[in-house]
Each structure stands twice: as C-alpha cells, then as structure tokens.
XYZ file of C-alpha atoms in Angstrom:
761
model
C 186.355 123.889 62.999
C 183.808 123.428 65.710
C 184.158 119.694 65.468
C 187.940 120.028 65.825
C 187.560 121.928 69.089
C 185.138 119.520 70.629
C 187.384 116.571 69.611
C 190.279 118.262 71.250
C 188.290 118.872 74.498
C 187.485 115.147 74.350
C 191.152 114.415 74.331
C 191.723 116.591 77.332
C 188.914 114.791 79.102
C 190.286 111.406 78.261
C 193.851 112.304 79.007
C 193.432 111.849 82.730
C 192.142 108.320 82.212
C 195.219 107.176 80.210
C 198.647 106.198 81.300
C 201.307 108.880 80.429
C 202.563 108.627 76.886
C 206.213 109.603 76.827
C 208.965 109.841 79.370
C 211.822 111.432 77.684
C 212.806 114.083 75.275
C 213.436 113.216 71.669
C 216.648 111.202 71.248
C 219.821 112.774 69.982
C 219.418 113.936 66.508
C 215.708 114.459 66.861
C 215.917 117.962 68.448
C 215.518 121.277 66.830
C 218.214 121.945 64.275
C 218.985 118.308 63.676
C 219.156 118.012 59.937
C 220.315 114.582 58.875
C 219.618 112.831 55.676
C 218.318 109.219 55.591
C 221.152 106.861 56.312
C 221.652 104.798 53.188
C 218.522 106.341 51.666
C 220.345 106.756 48.365
C 220.815 102.976 48.186
C 217.109 102.430 48.581
C 216.123 105.049 46.111
C 218.497 103.687 43.485
C 217.007 100.199 44.048
C 213.446 101.485 43.490
C 212.349 102.617 40.100
C 212.041 106.426 40.137
C 208.439 107.738 39.363
C 207.394 111.378 39.492
C 204.563 112.453 41.745
C 201.346 114.056 40.597
C 201.894 117.714 39.879
C 205.484 117.173 38.868
C 206.916 116.912 42.372
C 209.477 114.125 42.338
C 211.470 112.124 44.885
C 214.381 114.490 44.647
C 212.128 117.447 45.645
C 211.017 115.406 48.666
C 214.572 114.805 49.835
C 215.220 118.504 49.941
C 212.659 118.935 52.765
C 213.737 115.801 54.617
C 215.550 117.523 57.518
C 212.606 119.645 58.378
C 209.941 117.010 57.871
C 211.748 114.520 60.018
C 212.894 116.809 62.753
C 210.762 117.783 65.727
C 208.644 120.853 65.145
C 208.581 121.938 68.758
C 211.669 121.718 70.839
C 209.813 120.494 73.955
C 210.056 117.379 76.125
C 207.683 114.555 75.204
C 205.615 112.893 77.879
C 206.159 109.341 79.175
C 204.724 106.491 77.052
C 204.247 103.841 79.653
C 201.480 102.859 82.117
C 202.093 102.394 85.788
C 205.616 103.587 85.649
C 206.898 105.399 88.610
C 209.570 107.603 87.132
C 212.402 109.098 89.010
C 211.290 112.518 87.884
C 207.683 112.143 86.825
C 206.522 114.701 84.284
C 203.236 116.361 85.200
C 201.533 118.028 82.220
C 198.363 119.612 83.660
C 197.460 121.281 80.371
C 198.319 120.608 76.805
C 200.944 122.934 75.309
C 199.726 125.889 73.314
C 200.784 124.463 69.915
C 198.532 121.446 70.524
C 195.666 123.517 71.778
C 195.633 125.551 68.627
C 192.815 124.712 66.203
C 193.742 121.990 63.787
C 194.056 123.159 60.169
C 191.262 122.172 57.821
C 191.955 118.827 56.081
C 192.571 119.083 52.314
C 189.789 117.726 50.080
C 190.366 113.955 49.567
C 189.731 112.505 46.173
C 186.833 109.989 46.003
C 187.953 106.347 45.562
C 185.186 103.735 45.144
C 187.141 100.467 45.331
C 185.782 98.130 47.959
C 187.265 95.191 49.805
C 185.315 92.856 47.493
C 186.561 94.674 44.388
C 190.147 94.439 45.566
C 189.847 90.734 46.335
C 188.351 90.059 42.890
C 191.255 92.041 41.318
C 193.727 89.944 43.147
C 192.054 86.672 42.238
C 191.921 87.764 38.562
C 195.577 88.796 38.623
C 196.709 85.508 40.188
C 194.813 83.534 37.503
C 195.857 85.615 34.505
C 199.222 86.946 35.599
C 197.976 90.351 34.590
C 198.826 92.593 37.548
C 198.280 95.949 35.899
C 195.130 96.859 37.841
C 196.557 95.780 41.181
C 199.771 97.534 40.483
C 197.997 100.796 39.750
C 196.015 100.474 42.910
C 199.119 100.032 45.159
C 201.006 102.690 43.157
C 198.332 105.264 43.681
C 197.229 104.380 47.200
C 200.663 104.676 48.959
C 201.869 107.683 47.018
C 200.817 110.188 49.653
C 198.943 110.657 52.944
C 195.994 112.083 50.998
C 195.761 108.941 48.795
C 196.102 106.631 51.833
C 193.049 108.390 53.302
C 191.239 108.347 49.982
C 191.612 104.540 49.910
C 191.033 103.527 53.434
C 188.878 106.216 55.092
C 185.264 105.103 55.359
C 183.993 108.469 54.172
C 186.580 110.354 52.130
C 185.842 113.804 53.666
C 184.230 112.798 56.940
C 185.833 114.416 60.032
C 186.219 111.309 62.354
C 187.905 113.526 64.887
C 187.240 111.291 68.013
C 189.490 108.963 69.855
C 186.758 106.358 69.740
C 186.749 105.898 65.919
C 189.692 106.261 63.644
C 187.418 106.360 60.485
C 189.560 103.699 58.935
C 188.041 100.721 57.047
C 189.985 98.117 58.978
C 188.722 95.207 56.853
C 190.033 96.877 53.717
C 193.366 97.669 55.301
C 193.784 94.059 56.375
C 192.858 92.710 52.980
C 195.358 95.005 51.205
C 198.195 94.205 53.521
C 197.439 90.479 53.703
C 197.737 90.449 49.851
C 200.777 92.687 49.555
C 203.468 90.063 50.298
C 201.975 87.844 47.653
C 202.316 90.351 44.807
C 205.271 90.649 42.373
C 208.374 92.322 43.598
C 207.862 95.448 41.555
C 204.559 96.137 43.186
C 206.076 95.674 46.679
C 208.911 98.025 45.670
C 206.420 100.686 44.401
C 204.659 100.591 47.775
C 207.962 101.305 49.546
C 208.790 104.072 47.163
C 205.423 105.638 47.724
C 205.981 105.505 51.524
C 209.285 107.224 51.073
C 207.637 109.937 49.056
C 204.986 110.374 51.711
C 207.519 110.619 54.570
C 209.767 113.046 52.699
C 207.111 115.611 52.093
C 207.367 119.034 53.720
C 204.789 119.365 56.532
C 204.136 122.647 58.330
C 202.159 123.170 61.531
C 200.300 120.571 63.598
C 199.317 117.284 61.994
C 195.815 116.770 60.838
C 193.703 113.823 61.760
C 194.202 112.539 58.207
C 197.899 112.558 58.904
C 197.344 110.493 62.065
C 195.239 108.072 60.047
C 198.000 107.699 57.505
C 200.587 106.967 60.243
C 198.096 104.508 61.851
C 197.745 102.681 58.507
C 201.427 102.786 57.572
C 202.616 101.305 60.849
C 200.628 98.138 60.033
C 202.574 97.406 56.796
C 203.903 93.855 56.960
C 206.966 94.677 54.791
C 208.820 96.114 57.823
C 209.539 92.550 58.986
C 212.452 92.490 56.453
C 215.694 94.152 57.455
C 215.969 95.555 53.930
C 213.120 97.968 54.829
C 214.405 98.941 58.173
C 215.725 102.397 57.023
C 212.189 103.241 55.919
C 210.600 101.777 58.999
C 212.988 103.719 61.170
C 212.025 107.066 59.616
C 208.286 106.212 60.008
C 208.860 105.497 63.653
C 210.799 108.649 64.052
C 207.960 110.775 62.733
C 205.340 108.940 64.947
C 207.562 109.365 68.026
C 207.819 113.075 67.363
C 203.970 113.682 67.293
C 202.390 115.771 70.002
C 200.983 114.377 73.205
C 197.393 114.853 72.009
C 198.149 112.982 68.759
C 199.672 110.182 70.698
C 196.529 109.797 72.804
C 194.486 109.485 69.594
C 196.836 106.716 68.265
C 196.704 104.916 71.674
C 192.939 104.651 71.442
C 192.986 103.644 67.824
C 195.711 100.970 68.400
C 193.738 99.250 71.104
C 190.950 98.648 68.638
C 193.157 96.489 66.408
C 192.494 92.719 66.440
C 194.546 90.796 69.051
C 196.505 88.984 66.331
C 197.596 92.135 64.507
C 198.321 94.002 67.632
C 200.601 91.222 68.774
C 202.283 91.173 65.359
C 203.070 94.827 65.530
C 204.481 94.581 69.036
C 206.654 91.636 67.975
C 207.839 93.511 64.822
C 208.980 96.458 66.962
C 210.761 94.237 69.509
C 212.507 92.407 66.596
C 213.517 95.752 65.071
C 215.132 96.853 68.389
C 216.877 93.455 68.869
C 218.195 93.401 65.268
C 219.474 97.002 65.607
C 221.329 95.997 68.789
C 222.672 92.742 67.491
C 222.573 92.553 63.721
C 223.067 89.109 62.217
C 225.656 90.557 59.711
C 227.912 93.548 60.442
C 227.045 95.205 57.107
C 223.317 94.311 57.272
C 222.311 97.798 58.616
C 223.832 101.308 58.534
C 226.492 102.000 61.191
C 224.954 102.476 64.586
C 226.731 105.821 65.005
C 224.785 107.247 62.041
C 221.395 106.118 63.211
C 221.551 106.218 67.056
C 217.952 107.530 66.999
C 216.518 104.215 65.620
C 216.252 102.506 68.981
C 214.809 105.478 70.952
C 212.255 106.099 68.257
C 211.163 102.442 68.053
C 211.029 102.166 71.939
C 208.829 105.261 72.116
C 206.388 103.923 69.585
C 206.364 100.551 71.385
C 205.374 102.647 74.388
C 202.229 103.699 72.543
C 201.354 99.985 72.163
C 202.086 99.453 75.861
C 199.765 102.317 76.780
C 197.063 100.966 74.468
C 197.437 97.577 76.196
C 197.175 99.166 79.634
C 193.976 101.089 78.990
C 192.367 98.009 77.530
C 190.183 96.008 79.890
C 191.184 93.246 79.889
C 194.673 93.863 78.444
C 195.076 92.814 74.841
C 198.200 90.812 75.711
C 200.165 89.892 78.921
C 202.518 92.658 80.020
C 205.324 90.099 79.930
C 204.987 89.974 76.094
C 206.524 93.408 75.923
C 209.795 92.219 77.491
C 212.771 92.206 75.157
C 214.961 89.346 76.177
C 217.778 90.640 74.019
C 218.268 93.478 76.555
C 219.510 90.917 79.063
C 222.727 90.917 77.057
C 223.431 94.579 77.102
C 225.144 96.569 79.839
C 221.841 97.341 81.664
C 223.666 98.862 84.637
C 225.136 101.482 82.378
C 221.491 102.123 81.200
C 220.472 102.335 84.847
C 223.240 104.761 85.718
C 222.304 106.997 82.703
C 218.779 107.074 83.932
C 219.868 107.918 87.475
C 222.121 110.715 86.263
C 220.002 112.231 83.480
C 216.442 111.400 84.583
C 213.982 112.596 81.870
C 216.520 114.658 79.849
C 217.577 114.067 76.227
C 219.823 111.141 77.183
C 217.974 107.931 76.286
C 217.908 104.956 78.561
C 215.786 101.810 78.370
C 215.001 102.442 82.075
C 212.857 105.256 80.981
C 210.607 102.542 79.387
C 210.676 99.747 81.973
C 207.888 97.798 80.308
C 210.507 96.516 77.874
C 212.872 95.181 80.654
C 212.257 91.630 81.856
C 211.828 90.916 85.511
C 215.195 89.155 85.454
C 216.936 92.402 84.364
C 215.095 94.450 86.984
C 215.983 91.921 89.664
C 219.672 92.095 88.628
C 219.598 95.904 88.618
C 218.151 95.893 92.158
C 220.704 93.336 93.391
C 223.678 95.105 91.776
C 222.499 98.485 93.032
C 222.173 97.074 96.543
C 225.605 95.388 96.244
C 227.146 98.656 95.276
C 225.547 100.321 98.341
C 226.783 97.367 100.494
C 230.314 97.606 99.123
C 230.310 101.369 99.831
C 229.170 100.725 103.437
C 231.735 97.964 103.954
C 234.490 100.145 102.583
C 233.575 102.892 105.043
C 233.548 100.373 107.879
C 237.038 99.091 106.840
C 238.480 102.583 106.590
C 237.020 103.528 109.946
C 238.548 100.354 111.502
C 241.950 100.916 109.976
C 242.082 104.621 110.782
C 241.433 103.729 114.510
C 244.102 100.930 114.248
C 241.557 98.347 115.177
C 241.688 94.731 114.140
C 239.755 94.122 110.945
C 237.096 91.462 111.197
C 235.959 89.979 107.828
C 232.583 89.241 109.444
C 231.704 92.947 108.900
C 231.232 92.158 105.234
C 228.150 90.035 106.103
C 224.833 90.389 107.804
C 225.374 87.698 110.441
C 222.147 86.514 112.116
C 222.464 84.260 115.255
C 219.161 82.845 116.542
C 217.914 80.152 118.844
C 215.320 77.824 117.397
C 213.227 78.070 120.578
C 213.135 81.899 120.353
C 213.248 82.265 116.560
C 210.929 85.201 116.201
C 212.169 87.348 119.066
C 215.859 86.611 118.270
C 215.401 87.483 114.556
C 213.592 90.720 115.432
C 216.337 91.705 117.886
C 219.127 90.835 115.450
C 217.585 92.711 112.473
C 216.857 95.740 114.698
C 220.447 95.798 116.067
C 222.032 95.332 112.679
C 219.691 97.521 110.550
C 222.731 99.317 109.064
C 223.949 95.914 107.641
C 220.834 94.856 105.938
C 222.279 95.241 102.434
C 225.171 92.969 103.183
C 225.245 89.203 102.164
C 223.069 87.262 104.692
C 224.597 84.526 106.809
C 222.634 82.617 109.390
C 223.736 80.610 112.380
C 221.502 78.608 114.672
C 222.985 78.769 118.160
C 224.353 75.470 119.506
C 224.445 73.929 115.960
C 227.670 73.189 114.045
C 227.960 74.028 110.379
C 228.583 76.790 107.954
C 225.779 78.564 106.111
C 226.226 77.603 102.422
C 222.615 78.713 101.663
C 220.692 75.882 103.352
C 220.558 77.515 106.799
C 219.550 80.832 105.302
C 216.615 79.223 103.413
C 215.660 77.210 106.518
C 215.609 80.462 108.552
C 213.293 82.054 105.955
C 210.946 79.060 105.890
C 210.610 78.673 109.609
C 210.042 82.448 110.160
C 207.458 82.658 107.420
C 205.685 79.542 108.691
C 205.496 81.022 112.247
C 204.673 84.672 111.343
C 201.814 83.679 109.079
C 200.273 80.985 111.364
C 196.740 82.058 112.224
C 197.338 81.452 115.977
C 199.967 84.151 115.950
C 197.375 86.768 115.015
C 199.410 89.093 112.780
C 197.695 87.964 109.549
C 194.283 86.661 108.828
C 193.874 83.867 106.249
C 190.948 84.717 103.940
C 189.462 81.382 102.946
C 187.360 82.723 100.081
C 190.324 84.399 98.321
C 192.998 81.999 99.646
C 195.284 84.834 100.680
C 196.635 86.526 103.824
C 195.565 89.989 105.004
C 196.707 92.283 107.807
C 194.969 91.877 111.085
C 193.399 95.175 112.199
C 194.038 94.789 115.882
C 195.623 97.870 117.496
C 198.802 97.838 119.682
C 201.635 99.994 120.901
C 204.400 98.298 118.885
C 204.231 97.168 115.274
C 207.789 96.026 114.987
C 206.891 92.543 114.043
C 205.175 93.820 110.968
C 208.399 95.674 110.145
C 210.221 92.288 110.551
C 207.975 90.786 107.866
C 208.638 93.606 105.534
C 212.368 93.347 106.205
C 212.125 89.557 105.699
C 210.511 90.134 102.279
C 213.272 92.680 101.256
C 216.027 90.217 102.322
C 214.329 87.387 100.290
C 214.487 89.638 97.151
C 218.045 90.587 97.753
C 219.191 87.002 98.560
C 217.185 85.323 95.786
C 214.925 83.370 98.163
C 211.334 82.717 96.933
C 208.966 82.939 99.987
C 205.734 80.889 100.381
C 203.687 83.993 101.009
C 200.146 84.507 99.703
C 199.280 88.230 99.595
C 196.870 89.751 97.108
C 198.338 91.776 94.317
C 196.993 94.995 95.983
C 199.612 94.637 98.766
C 202.412 94.987 96.177
C 200.713 97.967 94.730
C 200.648 99.519 98.257
C 204.391 98.665 98.610
C 205.035 100.869 95.581
C 203.034 103.810 96.863
C 205.445 105.535 96.755
C 208.157 103.298 95.125
C 210.889 104.870 97.184
C 210.476 105.579 100.959
C 210.054 109.288 101.645
C 212.697 111.038 103.763
C 210.003 112.383 106.068
C 209.120 109.451 108.507
C 205.697 110.909 108.996
C 204.790 111.002 105.269
C 201.819 108.852 104.217
C 202.855 105.540 102.626
C 200.882 102.662 101.213
C 197.726 104.631 100.599
C 197.088 103.271 97.082
C 193.746 104.075 95.505
C 191.411 101.334 96.464
C 188.657 100.007 94.195
C 185.953 97.355 94.457
C 188.033 95.148 92.265
C 190.905 95.378 94.730
C 188.540 94.373 97.520
C 187.473 91.420 95.339
C 191.027 90.070 95.693
C 190.785 90.064 99.581
C 187.144 89.796 100.528
C 185.161 88.582 97.483
C 181.921 88.020 99.276
C 181.852 91.475 100.779
C 182.860 92.962 97.415
C 179.970 91.189 95.776
C 177.538 92.581 98.340
C 178.763 96.145 97.886
C 178.507 95.674 94.125
C 174.815 94.674 94.555
C 174.281 97.791 96.660
C 175.553 99.988 93.854
C 173.174 98.369 91.254
C 170.155 98.058 93.590
C 166.975 99.570 91.939
C 164.788 99.688 95.044
C 164.802 102.112 98.011
C 168.372 101.917 99.257
C 167.725 103.846 102.490
C 164.746 101.844 103.671
C 165.731 98.442 102.413
C 169.431 98.345 103.479
C 169.103 100.652 106.524
C 172.818 101.682 106.438
C 174.655 104.626 107.727
C 178.210 105.860 107.095
C 179.254 103.986 110.224
C 180.805 100.455 109.932
C 181.837 97.884 112.510
C 185.154 96.046 112.745
C 185.922 93.020 115.062
C 189.215 93.322 116.822
C 190.443 90.512 119.142
C 186.795 89.420 119.586
C 185.464 92.900 120.310
C 183.237 94.707 117.743
C 184.045 98.324 117.419
C 182.187 101.039 115.452
C 184.036 103.431 112.937
C 182.610 106.431 111.206
C 183.628 106.607 107.505
C 183.162 110.335 107.609
C 182.495 112.880 110.464
C 179.056 112.217 111.925
C 178.742 109.141 109.834
C 176.573 107.345 112.335
C 173.839 109.909 111.545
C 174.229 109.903 107.746
C 171.918 107.402 105.979
C 173.147 105.672 102.779
C 170.874 106.616 100.005
C 170.758 106.002 96.194
C 172.535 109.353 95.747
C 175.418 108.779 98.156
C 175.926 105.031 97.893
C 178.979 105.361 95.538
C 180.746 107.572 98.174
C 179.808 105.014 100.914
C 181.316 102.117 98.934
C 184.459 104.108 98.140
C 184.994 105.153 101.755
C 184.256 101.635 102.998
C 186.699 100.004 100.625
C 189.403 102.607 101.495
C 188.760 101.932 105.168
C 189.183 98.228 104.872
C 192.221 98.221 102.600
C 194.012 101.303 103.804
C 192.931 103.132 106.930
C 192.161 100.344 109.381
C 195.540 98.614 108.786
C 197.547 101.866 108.265
C 199.960 101.504 111.184
C 200.495 97.772 110.431
C 201.233 98.376 106.759
C 203.438 101.472 107.449
C 205.752 99.367 109.597
C 205.711 96.553 106.912
C 206.420 99.159 104.176
C 209.407 100.612 105.881
C 210.756 97.177 106.680
C 210.698 96.195 103.054
C 212.234 99.469 101.936
C 214.978 99.328 104.554
C 216.529 96.565 102.410
C 215.221 97.413 98.960
C 215.904 101.156 99.096
C 216.708 101.501 95.434
C 215.581 103.703 92.576
C 215.150 100.488 90.622
C 211.909 99.881 92.440
C 210.456 102.654 90.265
C 210.938 100.292 87.262
C 208.658 97.581 88.684
C 205.032 96.779 88.291
C 203.181 95.303 91.378
C 203.039 91.947 89.530
C 206.861 91.977 89.187
C 207.468 92.794 92.889
C 205.175 89.788 93.687
C 207.369 87.609 91.363
C 210.550 88.834 93.069
C 209.209 87.976 96.550
C 207.320 84.747 95.700
C 208.575 83.616 92.347
C 206.716 82.932 89.173
C 203.714 80.610 89.081
C 204.519 79.368 85.640
C 206.048 75.962 85.907
C 208.201 74.321 83.252
C 209.091 70.749 84.390
C 211.044 70.154 81.179
C 213.460 72.983 82.136
C 213.692 71.557 85.681
C 214.664 68.140 84.190
C 217.434 69.815 82.150
C 218.812 71.639 85.114
C 218.518 68.830 87.661
C 221.618 67.488 89.557
C 222.081 63.997 90.738
C 223.721 62.311 93.726
C 223.915 58.553 93.842
C 221.949 58.327 90.667
C 222.820 59.064 87.038
C 220.347 60.709 84.651
C 219.997 57.420 82.754
C 219.270 55.278 85.774
C 215.819 53.550 85.657
C 214.570 55.187 88.816
C 215.438 58.675 87.586
C 213.831 57.944 84.179
C 210.626 56.738 85.873
C 210.674 59.722 88.045
C 210.695 62.190 85.079
C 208.166 60.115 83.157
C 205.758 60.388 86.146
C 206.461 64.084 86.882
C 206.098 65.273 83.264
C 202.782 63.382 83.088
C 201.434 64.896 86.293
C 198.692 67.435 85.999
C 199.733 71.093 86.907
C 198.328 70.794 90.462
C 200.395 67.804 91.358
C 203.510 69.397 89.783
C 203.033 72.323 92.063
C 202.714 70.037 95.067
C 205.933 68.309 94.014
C 207.682 71.655 93.810
C 206.415 72.688 97.191
C 207.414 69.301 98.653
C 210.995 69.651 97.410
C 211.610 73.404 97.750
C 209.079 74.769 100.296
C 207.355 76.849 97.607
C 205.218 76.084 94.597
C 206.695 78.884 92.579
C 209.777 79.341 90.505
C 212.515 81.953 91.043
C 212.606 84.816 88.613
C 215.791 83.391 86.985
C 213.853 80.131 86.098
C 214.136 76.503 87.067
C 217.913 76.602 86.739
C 218.160 78.915 89.793
C 216.600 76.221 91.969
C 219.695 73.995 92.029
C 217.259 71.115 92.212
C 218.865 67.801 93.223
C 217.744 64.192 93.117
C 219.589 61.948 95.609
C 219.668 58.199 96.210
C 218.651 56.913 99.691
C 219.514 53.350 100.326
C 216.379 52.218 102.220
C 213.570 49.829 101.596
C 211.276 50.731 98.631
C 208.434 50.636 101.193
C 209.687 54.166 102.211
C 208.145 57.278 100.788
C 210.375 59.842 99.075
C 212.021 62.348 101.464
C 212.820 66.043 100.805
C 215.210 68.594 102.238
C 213.511 71.843 101.450
C 216.576 73.877 102.676
C 218.620 72.442 99.856
C 215.901 71.884 97.157
C 216.641 68.230 97.296
C 214.420 65.133 96.995
C 215.658 61.737 98.079
C 214.347 58.628 96.264
C 214.627 54.987 97.332
C 215.567 52.699 94.377
C 212.011 52.065 93.238
C 211.861 49.363 90.581
C 208.811 50.244 88.657
C 207.092 53.360 87.360
C 203.759 52.364 88.972
C 205.455 51.919 92.423
C 207.295 55.266 92.118
C 204.151 57.178 91.044
C 202.135 55.658 93.963
C 204.736 56.516 96.647
C 205.533 59.992 95.250
C 201.838 61.002 95.011
C 201.208 59.995 98.581
C 204.291 61.953 99.768
C 203.617 65.173 97.930
C 199.828 65.138 98.625
C 200.228 64.834 102.398
C 203.348 66.753 103.173
C 202.946 69.579 105.608
C 205.914 71.353 107.060
C 208.676 68.995 107.954
C 206.472 65.864 108.091
C 203.214 64.263 107.052
C 199.756 65.357 107.942
C-alpha cells in the first residue's frame, strides 16, 4: 500500500510536466446511466467458438455486466489529451479528483507462468514444421482469457508492483514476439484470442483500476488484429474503456506508450487514424454497424489517439513528426460544423474534432480561419449596406473590399496610413492599386505589394529588424521610440497574408510564432500582457546561438563562477550605437553571479533578450496580426502551423509542381518544356528552392500545396542567349526556346543563382 501512495505522488509530481490529457467529457453514450450492449456483438460471439471461463463463468455471464463495465464509473469531465493546445475554455485541474487519490486496491495474486520468449519462438517453429499447433493454441487461449492471465504471461515479475510511470513492468520483447507471430497462426487460434479479449472486456470491474489493469490495456492496444474491419467492434470497446480511465491512469499510459519502439508507436497511431477514417467513410455500407448505434466510436478513438499525441509531445525528441497525426480524411467532412459545435459547446459533452486539433491538418485549420474571417467580413459588409440603405445613400460596391491605394515612392508611409484608416475593413478581400498605374488587381498587384513591403521593412538599413547571421533569421531591434506603429504594420501584413493566401518571404525563428499565440486570442484589455511566452536557452539558440552556447557553458562550469566570470545581474544592450545598462532584477548591478544563482541569471537574461527588451515592439506586432486574424480558430494552431500559414511549407515536391503547371506559348510535350522538367527534377534541393524563389518570390510552398501556386511557364520569343525571366507577382517563368538540355540547364542555373529582387546581383 505504501508503494501505491508513493507512486501516486509521483504521478502528481509528473503531471505538471505533461501536456493535458483530455479536453472533453465522455461522448454521448459514455456517461453515467448509459447502458448499451455491444453493437453487433452477437454476430461476433456466434462466429467465435464458445468456451467457458475458469471457475464456470462463461461469455453469457460477462455480457450481463457489459453496461456497467463499459460505462464511465465517475460522471466527471475528462481532461484534455493534447499538448500545446490552447482551448477555448481550458480545463485547469489543480488536484486529482478524490476517487483517483484513493488508495489503489491490492492486486490479485497472479499465477506464475514460466514460458520465455525463446520457449515461445521454439514452440512456433515446431508447430510450423509439424503442423501440430496444440501447445501454441493453449498458450494463446490461456494468455488472453483475462487481465490476470495477460499479466501472468507478460509481466516481468508476476507479483511485482511496478507502480511507476517510468517502468510498465511489461516484457516488451515477449509481447512483440507473441503479436508478431499471431497473424501467422491458424484462424481458430486468432479467433480464440479475440474471444478471450471479449471475455476480458466484458468482466464486471468495481472501483479504480489497478496497475495490472492498466498493463493489460497497454498490452491489448498493441494487438495487430485490429487492423481488420472485422475486429472493429472489439477494438471500439477496448478504446472506449481506455478513454474512460482516470486522469492519473492516462498519465501512466502516456509514459508507457512513449517507451514503445518508433516502428510500433507509428503502427498504433496509423491504426487509430485508419479506424477513424473507416468509421467516417466505410468502403461498404454494411461493413460496419450503423453510425447511429455506435456514435461513440470516433470520440473514443480520438481520445485514445490523444494519449499517443501526448506521449509524442513529452518525448525529446518527438517520436514522430506532429504532422503524422493529421487525418487527411477530415478534409472531406463539414469541418465548419465541427468548428461551430466547438464554439457553442466548448468542453461540454458534445464531441468535436476541434477539441483535438492535433488531428486536423494545417489545410483544414487554414480553411477554418479563412471561412471564420469571411463570415465576420460578410457580417460587417451587411451592416454597412444596411446602414447605407437606411440613410438612403448610394451603395458603393467598393465597400465589400479592403481597397489599398499607394504610391510606389511612398510605399511604406502610404500603406501604414491606409491600413490605419481602414482598420475596420481588414477582414475584407484585399485589393491593391498603385497610384498612376492602370490595371485591375487580379492577384498580381496584391502579391507585388506584399513583396515590396516585406523587402523594404526587413532591409537592415531600415532598422526595424536585425538579421542574425549565425541563425539566418530576423529579430526585433531593441531601440526605443515613441511610436511603434510600423511594427503593427508588419503584424497586420502577416495577418493579411494568411487571410489572402500569400506566402511571405519572412525568416522569423519559431519562438516568434509561439509568442504570437501567447495568448492565442487578443485580450479585451489593451493593457494586458501579450507575447510573454516562457523563454528557454533552447529558444535563445534559435536566435543567438553563440550567446546561448556561452550561457550553456556558464551553467556547466566547474570552477569558481564568481571570480572567473566576474558577472553581475546587470547586462548591457546596444541601441542605435549607444551601449546601455539594464538590471535583470532590482539592485542587479550589485549582485554577483555565483554557482548558486547562475540558473536564475541565465533565465532572467534569456527572458530579457527574448521578451522584455522588445516588449513594446512585439506588442504592436502582436496586435497588428490579431487585428486581422481575430479568430477562435487560432487556438487550434501550433507555432509551427502559424509559421506555415505565414511563410508556407519548406517541403518541396517538384513532381507535384510539374503536374499543376500551366503553359502559355508552349505545350507540355514541347522539347523546351521537357528539358526544363528534366533539369529541375534532377536539381539538388538547394537549387530547387532557388528556382522557386526566382519564380514566386519565396522558396516555400503554400499550405494547400504546389497546386495553389498557379505556376506558369511562358514562351518568350527572344534569342537563346537570353537568360530566363520571371514575374514573381504572377508565379511565372519565361523561357526562350532553348534547343538543348545542356543549354537550358546552364542558363537557368545562372539566372536562379544570381537573382536578387527584380534583377541580377
């Protein structure tokens, strides 16, 4: 019992380090009083040969207790299962609920099983050679008959406690061997395993789960049989029971799951994603039970997938990219209905995929942000129209657009004035006009305006941003002034780019996007702190790697820190050529840095550099961005996804660009075009990026993929001595009629390697 208490306190200590585990209440049908039988369970039971359990308890007896064993024990809301999710109504659970804090019941005595991995593998080899499967059949029949037997077979020490989050106590090698062999056994053995799992899940359980129960769930979730739709009913009930576990139990599972091998972890994630996709879009109408009778399948699977996402998030480095949790099938559902449900019900019993944003692709999130902004824009336009009509004023259709008129010679000042004057129209469709120039904006002028503004604002001579050569990114200048409106302009520009699907050639460190989501929606109080994200040495590494390295050495220095470094809690910052002192804490100039306070010094210094010394600049930038992207949908985004929305994706697929390319003056089978694609597809990634930058003004791809670029190859009737020409405003490249592959490669390489702005270096 003492071991149980210490283990629980360990959970409470670890809980603060973990991402939250659940974000919604149990789905419909999972709450107290929900007593539903297995859908189509009778069909499965009739398929499997009936076998009585030890002690005379049979399958029928198990069905009697199904409603209680599969329902939630405690009618309380479950915590969120996702890391880094900024929820509309975040649940804060400061202490574990009383039922979880109660002492865990003593585990029953587990029978001693002596079969080892080697013994099992020898049994399998012998059975395969002799076709005598009796011993293997008996092993599978016994092992999966109950949770106790599962523990007896796979627990490293039958009656050991193993009550820590660091060690599941499971013999992973044996589990892997048994499951790897299962699908190669005769069908009757595979059916007996499924029958045993049904018996295990149908048993009547009272009170909190024991750690042996958690071990059984941890082992059962790895069963490869769930890849078949014929087992989905059993899989669904297993997922339902795991989803209904307490928060403390989920934290144990999260830590155990992260210790799985990368290959098996990915397999389990892919299986869950496939289960959700198949339930949404079954291949055959009668392949699965009617959706109305098993509406809890998808919520349960999504919540369990959230455990894997949490395990991935607390792993360093992550086990798999966060993008591997995206379910592309969800791009074909009514995700705006899901979004409205989430907005209306928040964290209540009403399930929505938006409660688990890790499963939604960046494309879906971008579409939600745009549609949400469009709805706000339509509402504003409707109010403007009604106001005009009620006052019997002439209706001008221009009020449906954000019309920006600028002079090229005063591009920055005109843009700032226009956006400030029309800040109520920022959510409208953008339309740009250059004064004194004819032509309608069909997208090209808008993109040119973005390109010119970004190029001017981020130029080092302008002084707003500093280019950090070591990290190859831009950072906010720390100079002080009376007006930070130009930083607000840059934030507004980024917001407009997201809303108008323009990828900007901006190079901010990832930490900037984390600051933009702190908080994810702008507070009503204009004086509220914004952008003050927790800063670490790893974050400083993104911006100032050399300084971060030096501070890291200070933390690990074994000598006399005070005498050898001779530092105080005062730092110096250069602003416009003048070096100014700043105290990191009151009286900092008189407080020496020692071995005992060096961690505090590093933390305060990093926070000063990344937050405090640029606070006013970033606050203006933050409010500019959120003046356009003021949407609850931002709560669904990770910092990496905000970066993708602003700058596009760094992943290039030139094959996809070739398929989506349009032609003018050439056909796709013309020799020049064929040579062009032969050369481009053979380019190394660095040259492919340069080509994309040459043609579009950015070396990144829009969130929607290469097809969203509207890339065009045009013929230009000039001498083949000419280099290729690009029109970045239209994502267009113009090629002279080169006759050979060698000639085209030579001229194209020169053009893309020396292009800068609208000409050559």
